[in-house]
Amino acid sequence: MADRAVQIRSWPGVIAAAFVAVLILGTLIAVVLRAEARAGLGPSDWAAIRFTIKQSVMSAVLSVALAVPVARALARRQFFGRKMLVMLLGAPFILPVIVAVLGLLAVLGRNGVLNGALGWLGLPEVQIYGLHGVVLAHVFFNMPLAVRVILQGWQAIPAERFRLAAQLRFSPRDMWRVLERPMLMRVVPGAFAIIFALCMSSFAVALTLGGGPKATTVELAIYQAFRFDFDLGKAALLGCIQIGLAGGAAMVALRLSSTDSFGGGLDRTVERWDAQGRGQTIWDGVLIASAALFLLLPLGMIVGRGVQGVFEMPVNAWWAAAVSLQVSLVSTVVLLLLALPIAIGAARLRLLESVGVLGIASSPLVIGTGLFVMIYPVADPIALALPVTALVNAVMALPFALRVLVPAVRDVVQDYGRLAASLNVTGAVWLRIVLLPRLRAPLGFAAGLTAALSMGDLGVIALFADAERATLPLQMYRLMGSYQTEAAAGAGLVLLTLSFGIFWLFDQGGRSHVDA
């Protein structure tokens, strides 16, 4: 085997994976041991569990159901700006949640564009708070992700299959039955499971759009149990339920993601002779335009309202922006120190890759609570709020980084393993001159993704931070809570610029001179 020939050292990856496992499971155990025996779940907690499952199912179903026709339209059409639009479909995933919520409120809130138009027409207003608001926000985040995943499935069908279908005079219904539906049966379940797992751990969306006890998620219930009641037993029990539900969905997603393909092709340009009718062209155009409007209108509202609000931001918001930048950079360094050895070790020990499941399934608030319990006897947890936040953010981004790095490492080992071994290029030399240069692009993307996600995170910092240690998302949430909407819009624009800017810098830094 190539991996045996190159003599991959898996022990650094084992150590890194063990650290992540101990951090996630150890903090949960710490909370359980600190909890009192009387801990249990009340009616409100069971209501939160039911609401979490309900909104996760609804969000995943709607995201996938809306993504299928949009992905199909993008797969069938070539037009100016298509690459840019497909790239922008990845924007909501790295968009800070609190910024996206502000954009949705600008469109659908009480004083938003939609209610303004309805009032002008004499129609009743719509309310964004509650179940429908949470689901709408999750669809905004996850529908573009589903489109990207399903679009990759369409693009994986070789052009020769469509050419043969045209020669056999397949109708659109035949094309759907023979090619498109079998592909969707393989791709859609995995996309659904991934989105379900992501919605299970929702915190900031429920915090801002939940609208009361009837719209509380498990993650928000954990926050309330610790922050307001200091009920560690309830927090631990809810954390176990969270791991069970989200972990099950993550395992299903991991299992369904490894499926058979349509086989190889000659990499020809795909031509869709089945979609040249005028009616189909108009319908695909309507779908693509609607998806673009749904994606870009809230972002445009953030930019439009934030330009003026930047000048009304208080001084502590600018300090919070600097704090967020520091936390983001520290999280990125920690992520790379963990992800790279795990990805290298996973080329030989596939079990190491499963540590990503723990990251998806775990609750960052439970990890933060456990670290609070462990740190409290020896130090002030408030003083360590920022390092703890950076560490937890890195662990939460680890599954996505491994998804990018592990296939890239395996490709390098497969392509260059035997050659490197025959030249006696092993150990640190192999790492420096063979592996790292070819991982520059995926490393840059993983670093940028981690930096952007950490920049916009509103999770652990909400547990411990005081006024001096607040990050920009937390400061923005406080401005929204005190009805300083203009200043909050300005903070949202700054946060949006920083998040996309730091992602772009890392991603382009990895892609520059990638062939050197």
Short mmCIF file of C-alpha atoms in Angstrom, two decimals:
data_model
loop_
_atom_site.label_atom_id
_atom_site.label_comp_id
_atom_site.label_asym_id
_atom_site.label_seq_id
_atom_site.Cartn_x
_atom_site.Cartn_y
_atom_site.Cartn_z
CA MET A 1 0.00 0.00 0.00
CA ALA A 2 1.15 3.55 -0.70
CA ASP A 3 0.51 4.69 2.83
CA ARG A 4 2.67 1.88 4.21
CA ALA A 5 5.41 2.65 1.67
CA VAL A 6 5.64 6.27 2.74
CA GLN A 7 5.59 5.26 6.44
CA ILE A 8 2.99 7.71 7.67
CA ARG A 9 3.33 8.46 11.35
CA SER A 10 -0.14 8.29 12.76
CA TRP A 11 0.69 8.89 16.43
CA PRO A 12 0.46 12.74 16.22
CA GLY A 13 -3.02 12.32 14.77
CA VAL A 14 -3.95 9.84 17.49
CA ILE A 15 -2.82 12.33 20.14
CA ALA A 16 -4.77 15.19 18.53
CA ALA A 17 -7.90 13.06 18.12
CA ALA A 18 -7.62 11.85 21.71
CA PHE A 19 -7.34 15.46 22.89
CA VAL A 20 -10.53 16.39 21.03
CA ALA A 21 -12.37 13.33 22.36
CA VAL A 22 -11.23 14.02 25.93
CA LEU A 23 -12.20 17.68 25.60
CA ILE A 24 -15.72 16.88 24.36
CA LEU A 25 -16.48 13.85 26.53
CA GLY A 26 -14.41 15.01 29.51
CA THR A 27 -16.23 18.31 29.82
CA LEU A 28 -19.57 16.48 29.64
CA ILE A 29 -18.44 14.14 32.43
CA ALA A 30 -17.25 17.14 34.47
CA VAL A 31 -20.69 18.71 34.25
CA VAL A 32 -22.38 15.42 35.17
CA LEU A 33 -20.13 14.90 38.21
CA ARG A 34 -20.70 18.47 39.37
CA ALA A 35 -24.46 18.14 39.01
CA GLU A 36 -26.79 17.39 41.86
CA ALA A 37 -28.69 14.12 42.06
CA ARG A 38 -32.07 15.83 41.84
CA ALA A 39 -31.44 16.99 38.31
CA GLY A 40 -34.21 16.12 35.88
CA LEU A 41 -36.19 17.43 32.97
CA GLY A 42 -39.31 19.50 33.39
CA PRO A 43 -42.18 20.18 30.99
CA SER A 44 -40.33 23.16 29.46
CA ASP A 45 -37.29 21.00 28.75
CA TRP A 46 -39.35 18.35 26.98
CA ALA A 47 -41.04 21.13 25.04
CA ALA A 48 -37.60 22.38 23.98
CA ILE A 49 -36.64 18.87 22.81
CA ARG A 50 -39.85 18.53 20.80
CA PHE A 51 -39.42 21.99 19.30
CA THR A 52 -35.79 21.27 18.39
CA ILE A 53 -36.68 18.06 16.56
CA LYS A 54 -39.67 19.69 14.89
CA GLN A 55 -37.83 22.75 13.60
CA SER A 56 -34.83 20.63 12.52
CA VAL A 57 -37.04 18.31 10.46
CA MET A 58 -38.98 21.21 8.94
CA SER A 59 -35.80 23.17 8.18
CA ALA A 60 -34.10 20.18 6.57
CA VAL A 61 -37.16 19.20 4.52
CA LEU A 62 -37.75 22.74 3.22
CA SER A 63 -34.05 23.36 2.54
CA VAL A 64 -33.68 20.18 0.49
CA ALA A 65 -37.08 20.51 -1.23
CA LEU A 66 -36.27 24.05 -2.38
CA ALA A 67 -32.69 23.16 -3.28
CA VAL A 68 -33.53 20.33 -5.71
CA PRO A 69 -35.25 22.45 -8.42
CA VAL A 70 -32.71 25.28 -8.02
CA ALA A 71 -29.78 22.88 -8.36
CA ARG A 72 -31.44 21.27 -11.38
CA ALA A 73 -31.89 24.67 -13.01
CA LEU A 74 -28.25 25.59 -12.39
CA ALA A 75 -27.12 22.22 -13.76
CA ARG A 76 -29.11 22.76 -16.98
CA ARG A 77 -28.21 26.41 -17.67
CA GLN A 78 -25.07 28.31 -18.58
CA PHE A 79 -25.24 32.10 -18.25
CA PHE A 80 -23.11 35.11 -17.47
CA GLY A 81 -22.35 35.29 -13.75
CA ARG A 82 -23.17 31.62 -13.09
CA LYS A 83 -19.81 30.91 -11.43
CA MET A 84 -20.18 33.98 -9.24
CA LEU A 85 -23.70 32.93 -8.20
CA VAL A 86 -22.57 29.39 -7.37
CA MET A 87 -19.72 30.85 -5.31
CA LEU A 88 -22.15 33.15 -3.47
CA LEU A 89 -24.24 30.11 -2.55
CA GLY A 90 -21.50 29.27 -0.07
CA ALA A 91 -21.72 32.70 1.54
CA PRO A 92 -24.51 32.00 4.08
CA PHE A 93 -22.49 29.14 5.57
CA ILE A 94 -19.70 31.49 6.67
CA LEU A 95 -22.05 34.42 7.26
CA PRO A 96 -22.25 35.33 10.95
CA VAL A 97 -25.62 34.15 12.24
CA ILE A 98 -26.39 37.37 14.05
CA VAL A 99 -25.70 39.34 10.83
CA ALA A 100 -27.98 37.09 8.80
CA VAL A 101 -30.72 37.52 11.41
CA LEU A 102 -30.34 41.29 11.15
CA GLY A 103 -30.66 41.05 7.36
CA LEU A 104 -33.78 38.90 7.61
CA LEU A 105 -35.29 41.35 10.09
CA ALA A 106 -34.59 44.19 7.65
CA VAL A 107 -36.63 42.33 5.03
CA LEU A 108 -39.27 40.51 7.10
CA GLY A 109 -39.24 42.25 10.49
CA ARG A 110 -41.85 44.59 11.91
CA ASN A 111 -40.26 47.58 10.16
CA GLY A 112 -38.95 45.53 7.25
CA VAL A 113 -39.46 45.90 3.53
CA LEU A 114 -42.19 43.25 3.30
CA ASN A 115 -44.34 44.65 6.10
CA GLY A 116 -43.90 48.13 4.67
CA ALA A 117 -45.29 46.93 1.36
CA LEU A 118 -48.13 45.04 3.05
CA GLY A 119 -49.04 48.11 5.10
CA TRP A 120 -49.11 50.23 1.96
CA LEU A 121 -51.49 47.69 0.40
CA GLY A 122 -53.67 47.62 3.53
CA LEU A 123 -52.81 43.98 4.32
CA PRO A 124 -51.98 42.55 7.76
CA GLU A 125 -48.35 42.34 8.86
CA VAL A 126 -46.34 39.12 9.05
CA GLN A 127 -44.46 38.08 12.18
CA ILE A 128 -40.97 36.59 11.92
CA TYR A 129 -40.65 35.54 15.56
CA GLY A 130 -41.43 31.99 16.63
CA LEU A 131 -41.26 28.66 14.83
CA HIS A 132 -41.67 30.07 11.33
CA GLY A 133 -38.93 32.64 11.94
CA VAL A 134 -36.47 30.00 13.17
CA VAL A 135 -37.26 27.72 10.23
CA LEU A 136 -36.97 30.60 7.74
CA ALA A 137 -33.54 31.56 9.10
CA HIS A 138 -32.35 27.96 8.93
CA VAL A 139 -33.57 27.66 5.35
CA PHE A 140 -31.67 30.85 4.50
CA PHE A 141 -28.49 29.31 5.88
CA ASN A 142 -28.89 25.74 4.68
CA MET A 143 -30.76 25.88 1.37
CA PRO A 144 -27.67 27.26 -0.44
CA LEU A 145 -25.60 24.50 1.19
CA ALA A 146 -28.05 21.89 -0.07
CA VAL A 147 -27.94 23.45 -3.54
CA ARG A 148 -24.14 23.13 -3.60
CA VAL A 149 -24.26 19.48 -2.47
CA ILE A 150 -27.01 18.48 -4.91
CA LEU A 151 -25.43 20.45 -7.77
CA GLN A 152 -22.25 18.42 -7.29
CA GLY A 153 -24.37 15.31 -7.71
CA TRP A 154 -25.69 16.56 -11.04
CA GLN A 155 -22.22 17.55 -12.19
CA ALA A 156 -20.94 14.07 -11.29
CA ILE A 157 -23.12 12.52 -14.01
CA PRO A 158 -20.80 12.11 -17.03
CA ALA A 159 -21.64 14.10 -20.16
CA GLU A 160 -21.71 10.82 -22.11
CA ARG A 161 -24.81 9.75 -20.19
CA PHE A 162 -26.71 12.84 -21.34
CA ARG A 163 -25.39 12.41 -24.89
CA LEU A 164 -26.63 8.79 -24.95
CA ALA A 165 -29.98 9.87 -23.51
CA ALA A 166 -30.33 12.42 -26.32
CA GLN A 167 -29.52 9.77 -28.94
CA LEU A 168 -32.22 7.54 -27.44
CA ARG A 169 -34.64 10.51 -27.59
CA PHE A 170 -35.32 10.55 -23.87
CA SER A 171 -38.10 12.87 -22.82
CA PRO A 172 -37.63 15.06 -19.69
CA ARG A 173 -39.66 12.45 -17.77
CA ASP A 174 -37.36 9.65 -19.00
CA MET A 175 -34.29 11.73 -18.08
CA TRP A 176 -35.70 12.19 -14.58
CA ARG A 177 -36.47 8.50 -14.17
CA VAL A 178 -33.19 7.07 -15.51
CA LEU A 179 -30.54 9.61 -14.50
CA GLU A 180 -31.74 12.34 -12.17
CA ARG A 181 -33.91 10.47 -9.68
CA PRO A 182 -31.28 7.73 -8.98
CA MET A 183 -28.68 10.45 -8.36
CA LEU A 184 -31.00 12.29 -5.97
CA MET A 185 -31.75 9.09 -4.08
CA ARG A 186 -28.04 8.90 -3.25
CA VAL A 187 -27.34 12.59 -2.61
CA VAL A 188 -30.48 13.94 -0.91
CA PRO A 189 -30.51 11.69 2.22
CA GLY A 190 -26.98 12.75 3.12
CA ALA A 191 -27.76 16.43 2.57
CA PHE A 192 -30.90 16.10 4.70
CA ALA A 193 -28.99 14.43 7.55
CA ILE A 194 -26.24 17.07 7.51
CA ILE A 195 -28.72 19.96 7.64
CA PHE A 196 -30.74 18.22 10.35
CA ALA A 197 -27.60 17.84 12.48
CA LEU A 198 -26.67 21.50 11.97
CA CYS A 199 -30.16 22.71 12.91
CA MET A 200 -30.15 20.55 16.03
CA SER A 201 -27.37 22.68 17.55
CA SER A 202 -28.98 26.02 16.71
CA PHE A 203 -28.40 28.69 19.35
CA ALA A 204 -28.12 32.22 18.00
CA VAL A 205 -31.14 31.85 15.70
CA ALA A 206 -33.37 30.64 18.53
CA LEU A 207 -31.94 33.29 20.86
CA THR A 208 -32.88 36.14 18.53
CA LEU A 209 -35.94 34.81 16.65
CA GLY A 210 -37.39 32.23 19.05
CA GLY A 211 -39.88 34.61 20.51
CA GLY A 212 -40.37 32.93 23.89
CA PRO A 213 -40.55 29.60 25.76
CA LYS A 214 -42.60 27.94 22.99
CA ALA A 215 -39.71 28.37 20.54
CA THR A 216 -36.71 27.25 22.60
CA THR A 217 -34.12 24.81 21.26
CA VAL A 218 -32.11 22.34 23.34
CA GLU A 219 -29.00 24.48 22.90
CA LEU A 220 -30.83 27.55 24.19
CA ALA A 221 -32.23 25.50 27.08
CA ILE A 222 -28.66 24.50 28.01
CA TYR A 223 -27.67 28.17 28.01
CA GLN A 224 -30.61 29.10 30.24
CA ALA A 225 -29.98 26.20 32.62
CA PHE A 226 -26.39 27.32 33.16
CA ARG A 227 -26.56 31.09 32.80
CA PHE A 228 -29.72 31.81 34.77
CA ASP A 229 -30.35 28.76 36.98
CA PHE A 230 -26.81 27.33 37.26
CA ASP A 231 -28.47 23.91 37.06
CA LEU A 232 -25.52 21.81 35.88
CA GLY A 233 -27.47 18.58 36.10
CA LYS A 234 -30.10 19.78 33.67
CA ALA A 235 -27.41 21.22 31.39
CA ALA A 236 -25.57 17.88 31.37
CA LEU A 237 -28.71 15.88 30.70
CA LEU A 238 -29.74 18.15 27.86
CA GLY A 239 -26.19 17.93 26.52
CA CYS A 240 -26.39 14.11 26.45
CA ILE A 241 -29.70 14.30 24.58
CA GLN A 242 -28.16 16.79 22.15
CA ILE A 243 -25.20 14.48 21.47
CA GLY A 244 -27.52 11.51 20.97
CA LEU A 245 -29.82 13.26 18.51
CA ALA A 246 -27.26 15.25 16.53
CA GLY A 247 -24.69 12.45 16.70
CA GLY A 248 -27.18 9.99 15.25
CA ALA A 249 -27.93 12.37 12.39
CA ALA A 250 -24.22 12.98 11.81
CA MET A 251 -23.52 9.23 11.67
CA VAL A 252 -26.31 8.80 9.15
CA ALA A 253 -24.88 11.65 7.06
CA LEU A 254 -21.40 10.11 7.20
CA ARG A 255 -22.74 6.71 6.17
CA LEU A 256 -24.86 8.04 3.34
CA SER A 257 -22.09 10.26 1.96
CA SER A 258 -20.04 7.26 0.74
CA THR A 259 -22.16 5.99 -2.16
CA ASP A 260 -21.58 4.62 -5.63
CA SER A 261 -21.15 6.99 -8.56
CA PHE A 262 -22.23 6.95 -12.20
CA GLY A 263 -18.72 6.03 -13.28
CA GLY A 264 -16.08 7.97 -15.13
CA GLY A 265 -16.34 9.99 -18.30
CA LEU A 266 -14.17 11.95 -20.72
CA ASP A 267 -14.67 15.28 -18.91
CA ARG A 268 -16.60 16.77 -21.82
CA THR A 269 -18.83 19.81 -21.43
CA VAL A 270 -22.32 18.73 -20.43
CA GLU A 271 -25.01 19.64 -22.97
CA ARG A 272 -28.64 19.27 -21.90
CA TRP A 273 -30.68 18.64 -25.06
CA ASP A 274 -33.65 17.74 -22.84
CA ALA A 275 -34.00 21.29 -21.47
CA GLN A 276 -34.04 23.46 -24.60
CA GLY A 277 -37.75 24.22 -24.62
CA ARG A 278 -38.87 27.81 -24.08
CA GLY A 279 -41.10 26.92 -21.13
CA GLN A 280 -38.31 25.04 -19.36
CA THR A 281 -35.87 27.88 -19.98
CA ILE A 282 -38.27 30.43 -18.48
CA TRP A 283 -39.01 28.18 -15.48
CA ASP A 284 -35.31 27.60 -14.77
CA GLY A 285 -34.68 31.33 -15.03
CA VAL A 286 -37.46 32.07 -12.53
CA LEU A 287 -36.03 29.52 -10.08
CA ILE A 288 -32.48 30.86 -10.34
CA ALA A 289 -33.63 34.49 -10.01
CA SER A 290 -35.80 33.68 -6.99
CA ALA A 291 -32.93 31.86 -5.24
CA ALA A 292 -30.57 34.75 -5.97
CA LEU A 293 -33.10 37.27 -4.63
CA PHE A 294 -33.68 35.19 -1.49
CA LEU A 295 -29.93 35.07 -0.91
CA LEU A 296 -28.83 38.55 -1.92
CA LEU A 297 -31.68 40.76 -0.67
CA PRO A 298 -30.89 40.35 3.07
CA LEU A 299 -27.17 40.83 2.34
CA GLY A 300 -27.97 43.96 0.37
CA MET A 301 -30.11 45.30 3.20
CA ILE A 302 -27.25 44.74 5.66
CA VAL A 303 -24.87 46.71 3.46
CA GLY A 304 -27.40 49.46 2.73
CA ARG A 305 -28.38 50.08 6.35
CA GLY A 306 -24.92 49.45 7.77
CA VAL A 307 -23.09 52.17 5.84
CA GLN A 308 -24.72 54.92 7.87
CA GLY A 309 -24.77 52.90 11.08
CA VAL A 310 -20.98 52.45 11.10
CA PHE A 311 -20.60 56.07 12.23
CA GLU A 312 -23.01 55.50 15.13
CA MET A 313 -21.19 52.49 16.58
CA PRO A 314 -20.03 53.03 20.18
CA VAL A 315 -16.35 52.75 21.02
CA ASN A 316 -16.80 49.43 22.82
CA ALA A 317 -18.14 47.91 19.60
CA TRP A 318 -14.87 48.75 17.83
CA TRP A 319 -12.93 47.19 20.71
CA ALA A 320 -15.17 44.15 20.40
CA ALA A 321 -14.26 43.90 16.71
CA ALA A 322 -10.58 43.78 17.66
CA VAL A 323 -11.33 41.10 20.25
CA SER A 324 -13.22 39.03 17.66
CA LEU A 325 -10.29 39.26 15.27
CA GLN A 326 -7.90 38.01 17.96
CA VAL A 327 -10.18 35.12 18.90
CA SER A 328 -10.59 34.22 15.23
CA LEU A 329 -6.85 34.06 14.59
CA VAL A 330 -6.18 31.98 17.72
CA SER A 331 -8.98 29.58 16.75
CA THR A 332 -7.43 29.18 13.31
CA VAL A 333 -4.01 28.32 14.73
CA VAL A 334 -5.52 25.78 17.14
CA LEU A 335 -7.59 24.27 14.32
CA LEU A 336 -4.54 23.75 12.11
CA LEU A 337 -2.59 22.18 14.99
CA LEU A 338 -5.42 19.67 15.46
CA ALA A 339 -6.72 19.10 11.94
CA LEU A 340 -3.45 18.55 10.07
CA PRO A 341 -2.12 15.64 12.19
CA ILE A 342 -5.59 14.05 12.34
CA ALA A 343 -5.95 14.29 8.55
CA ILE A 344 -2.49 12.77 8.02
CA GLY A 345 -3.20 9.98 10.50
CA ALA A 346 -6.59 9.31 8.90
CA ALA A 347 -4.81 8.37 5.67
CA ARG A 348 -3.73 5.22 7.52
CA LEU A 349 -6.23 4.93 10.39
CA ARG A 350 -9.68 5.76 9.06
CA LEU A 351 -11.07 5.64 12.59
CA LEU A 352 -9.48 9.03 13.30
CA GLU A 353 -11.83 10.70 10.83
CA SER A 354 -14.78 9.79 13.02
CA VAL A 355 -13.65 12.41 15.56
CA GLY A 356 -15.43 14.87 13.30
CA VAL A 357 -18.73 13.28 14.25
CA LEU A 358 -18.12 14.28 17.87
CA GLY A 359 -17.60 17.87 16.78
CA ILE A 360 -20.91 17.98 14.91
CA ALA A 361 -22.83 16.20 17.66
CA SER A 362 -21.46 18.01 20.68
CA SER A 363 -22.85 21.15 22.24
CA PRO A 364 -20.37 24.04 22.44
CA LEU A 365 -22.26 25.35 25.45
CA VAL A 366 -21.79 22.04 27.29
CA ILE A 367 -18.07 22.12 26.48
CA GLY A 368 -17.90 25.69 27.75
CA THR A 369 -19.81 24.80 30.91
CA GLY A 370 -17.53 21.83 31.55
CA LEU A 371 -14.44 23.97 31.11
CA PHE A 372 -15.96 26.51 33.52
CA VAL A 373 -16.43 23.77 36.13
CA MET A 374 -12.87 22.50 35.64
CA ILE A 375 -11.23 25.94 35.66
CA TYR A 376 -13.23 27.50 38.51
CA PRO A 377 -11.31 25.86 41.42
CA VAL A 378 -7.93 27.07 40.14
CA ALA A 379 -8.58 30.28 38.19
CA ASP A 380 -11.16 32.87 37.25
CA PRO A 381 -13.16 31.51 34.28
CA ILE A 382 -14.24 35.02 33.28
CA ALA A 383 -10.59 36.00 32.80
CA LEU A 384 -10.12 32.98 30.49
CA ALA A 385 -13.32 33.54 28.52
CA LEU A 386 -11.54 34.45 25.29
CA PRO A 387 -9.04 31.52 25.23
CA VAL A 388 -11.88 29.10 26.04
CA THR A 389 -13.99 30.60 23.25
CA ALA A 390 -11.12 30.25 20.77
CA LEU A 391 -10.56 26.60 21.73
CA VAL A 392 -14.24 25.66 21.47
CA ASN A 393 -14.59 27.46 18.13
CA ALA A 394 -11.65 25.48 16.76
CA VAL A 395 -13.18 22.18 17.87
CA MET A 396 -16.54 23.11 16.35
CA ALA A 397 -14.88 23.89 13.00
CA LEU A 398 -12.82 20.68 13.04
CA PRO A 399 -15.41 18.46 11.25
CA PHE A 400 -15.58 20.83 8.29
CA ALA A 401 -11.80 21.16 8.09
CA LEU A 402 -11.37 17.37 8.15
CA ARG A 403 -13.95 17.05 5.38
CA VAL A 404 -11.66 19.22 3.22
CA LEU A 405 -8.24 17.93 4.33
CA VAL A 406 -8.67 14.14 4.63
CA PRO A 407 -9.48 13.48 0.93
CA ALA A 408 -6.63 15.80 -0.12
CA VAL A 409 -4.11 13.97 2.10
CA ARG A 410 -5.25 10.59 0.77
CA ASP A 411 -4.83 11.80 -2.81
CA VAL A 412 -1.27 12.95 -2.13
CA VAL A 413 -0.39 9.66 -0.43
CA GLN A 414 -1.94 7.68 -3.26
CA ASP A 415 -0.19 9.69 -6.00
CA TYR A 416 3.24 10.28 -4.43
CA GLY A 417 3.58 7.69 -1.64
CA ARG A 418 5.56 5.05 -3.49
CA LEU A 419 7.71 7.58 -5.33
CA ALA A 420 8.61 9.35 -2.08
CA ALA A 421 9.44 6.02 -0.42
CA SER A 422 11.64 4.96 -3.35
CA LEU A 423 13.60 8.22 -3.02
CA ASN A 424 13.82 7.76 0.76
CA VAL A 425 11.82 10.95 1.31
CA THR A 426 10.12 10.30 4.63
CA GLY A 427 9.24 11.95 7.91
CA ALA A 428 9.60 15.72 8.20
CA VAL A 429 11.23 15.98 4.76
CA TRP A 430 8.22 14.30 3.11
CA LEU A 431 5.93 16.60 5.07
CA ARG A 432 7.81 19.73 4.01
CA ILE A 433 8.53 19.13 0.32
CA VAL A 434 5.74 16.74 -0.73
CA LEU A 435 2.62 17.00 1.44
CA LEU A 436 2.36 20.62 2.62
CA PRO A 437 2.91 22.25 -0.81
CA ARG A 438 0.06 20.14 -2.23
CA LEU A 439 -2.18 20.88 0.75
CA ARG A 440 -1.74 24.61 0.47
CA ALA A 441 -5.12 25.22 -1.18
CA PRO A 442 -7.22 23.00 1.15
CA LEU A 443 -5.31 24.30 4.18
CA GLY A 444 -6.06 27.88 3.14
CA PHE A 445 -9.72 27.08 2.63
CA ALA A 446 -9.97 25.26 6.00
CA ALA A 447 -8.19 28.11 7.78
CA GLY A 448 -10.42 30.72 6.15
CA LEU A 449 -13.55 28.76 6.98
CA THR A 450 -12.49 28.42 10.62
CA ALA A 451 -11.55 32.09 10.91
CA ALA A 452 -14.88 33.22 9.45
CA LEU A 453 -16.96 30.86 11.60
CA SER A 454 -15.09 31.91 14.73
CA MET A 455 -15.41 35.59 13.85
CA GLY A 456 -19.20 35.36 13.80
CA ASP A 457 -19.76 32.88 16.61
CA LEU A 458 -22.25 33.78 19.31
CA GLY A 459 -22.07 30.80 21.65
CA VAL A 460 -19.59 30.16 24.44
CA ILE A 461 -18.72 33.84 24.74
CA ALA A 462 -22.34 34.49 25.79
CA LEU A 463 -21.79 32.31 28.86
CA PHE A 464 -18.76 34.02 30.39
CA ALA A 465 -18.07 37.38 28.76
CA ASP A 466 -18.34 40.69 30.54
CA ALA A 467 -18.47 44.14 28.97
CA GLU A 468 -14.69 44.28 28.52
CA ARG A 469 -14.33 40.85 26.89
CA ALA A 470 -17.32 40.88 24.57
CA THR A 471 -16.83 39.89 20.95
CA LEU A 472 -18.48 41.82 18.13
CA PRO A 473 -21.39 39.34 17.67
CA LEU A 474 -22.20 39.60 21.39
CA GLN A 475 -21.89 43.38 21.32
CA MET A 476 -24.12 43.47 18.26
CA TYR A 477 -26.73 41.36 20.06
CA ARG A 478 -26.62 43.79 22.99
CA LEU A 479 -27.15 46.73 20.63
CA MET A 480 -30.15 44.99 19.10
CA GLY A 481 -31.52 44.29 22.58
CA SER A 482 -31.24 47.97 23.53
CA TYR A 483 -33.01 49.03 20.29
CA GLN A 484 -29.93 50.76 18.87
CA THR A 485 -30.80 49.46 15.42
CA GLU A 486 -28.61 51.84 13.43
CA ALA A 487 -25.52 51.04 15.49
CA ALA A 488 -26.36 47.33 15.30
CA ALA A 489 -26.60 47.59 11.50
CA GLY A 490 -23.20 49.27 11.41
CA ALA A 491 -21.73 46.54 13.61
CA GLY A 492 -23.31 43.97 11.29
CA LEU A 493 -21.61 45.52 8.27
CA VAL A 494 -18.24 45.56 10.06
CA LEU A 495 -18.68 41.95 11.13
CA LEU A 496 -19.73 40.93 7.61
CA THR A 497 -16.69 42.66 6.11
CA LEU A 498 -14.29 41.12 8.61
CA SER A 499 -15.72 37.61 8.19
CA PHE A 500 -15.62 37.57 4.40
CA GLY A 501 -12.34 39.46 4.35
CA ILE A 502 -10.48 37.04 6.60
CA PHE A 503 -11.93 34.08 4.71
CA TRP A 504 -10.79 35.57 1.41
CA LEU A 505 -7.28 36.30 2.71
CA PHE A 506 -6.71 32.74 3.93
CA ASP A 507 -8.36 31.12 0.92
CA GLN A 508 -6.48 33.21 -1.64
CA GLY A 509 -3.26 32.82 0.32
CA GLY A 510 -3.61 29.08 0.00
CA ARG A 511 -4.40 29.23 -3.71
CA SER A 512 -1.63 31.64 -4.70
CA HIS A 513 1.39 29.88 -6.21
CA VAL A 514 -0.44 26.60 -5.66
CA ASP A 515 1.49 25.01 -8.51
CA ALA A 516 4.88 26.06 -7.19
#
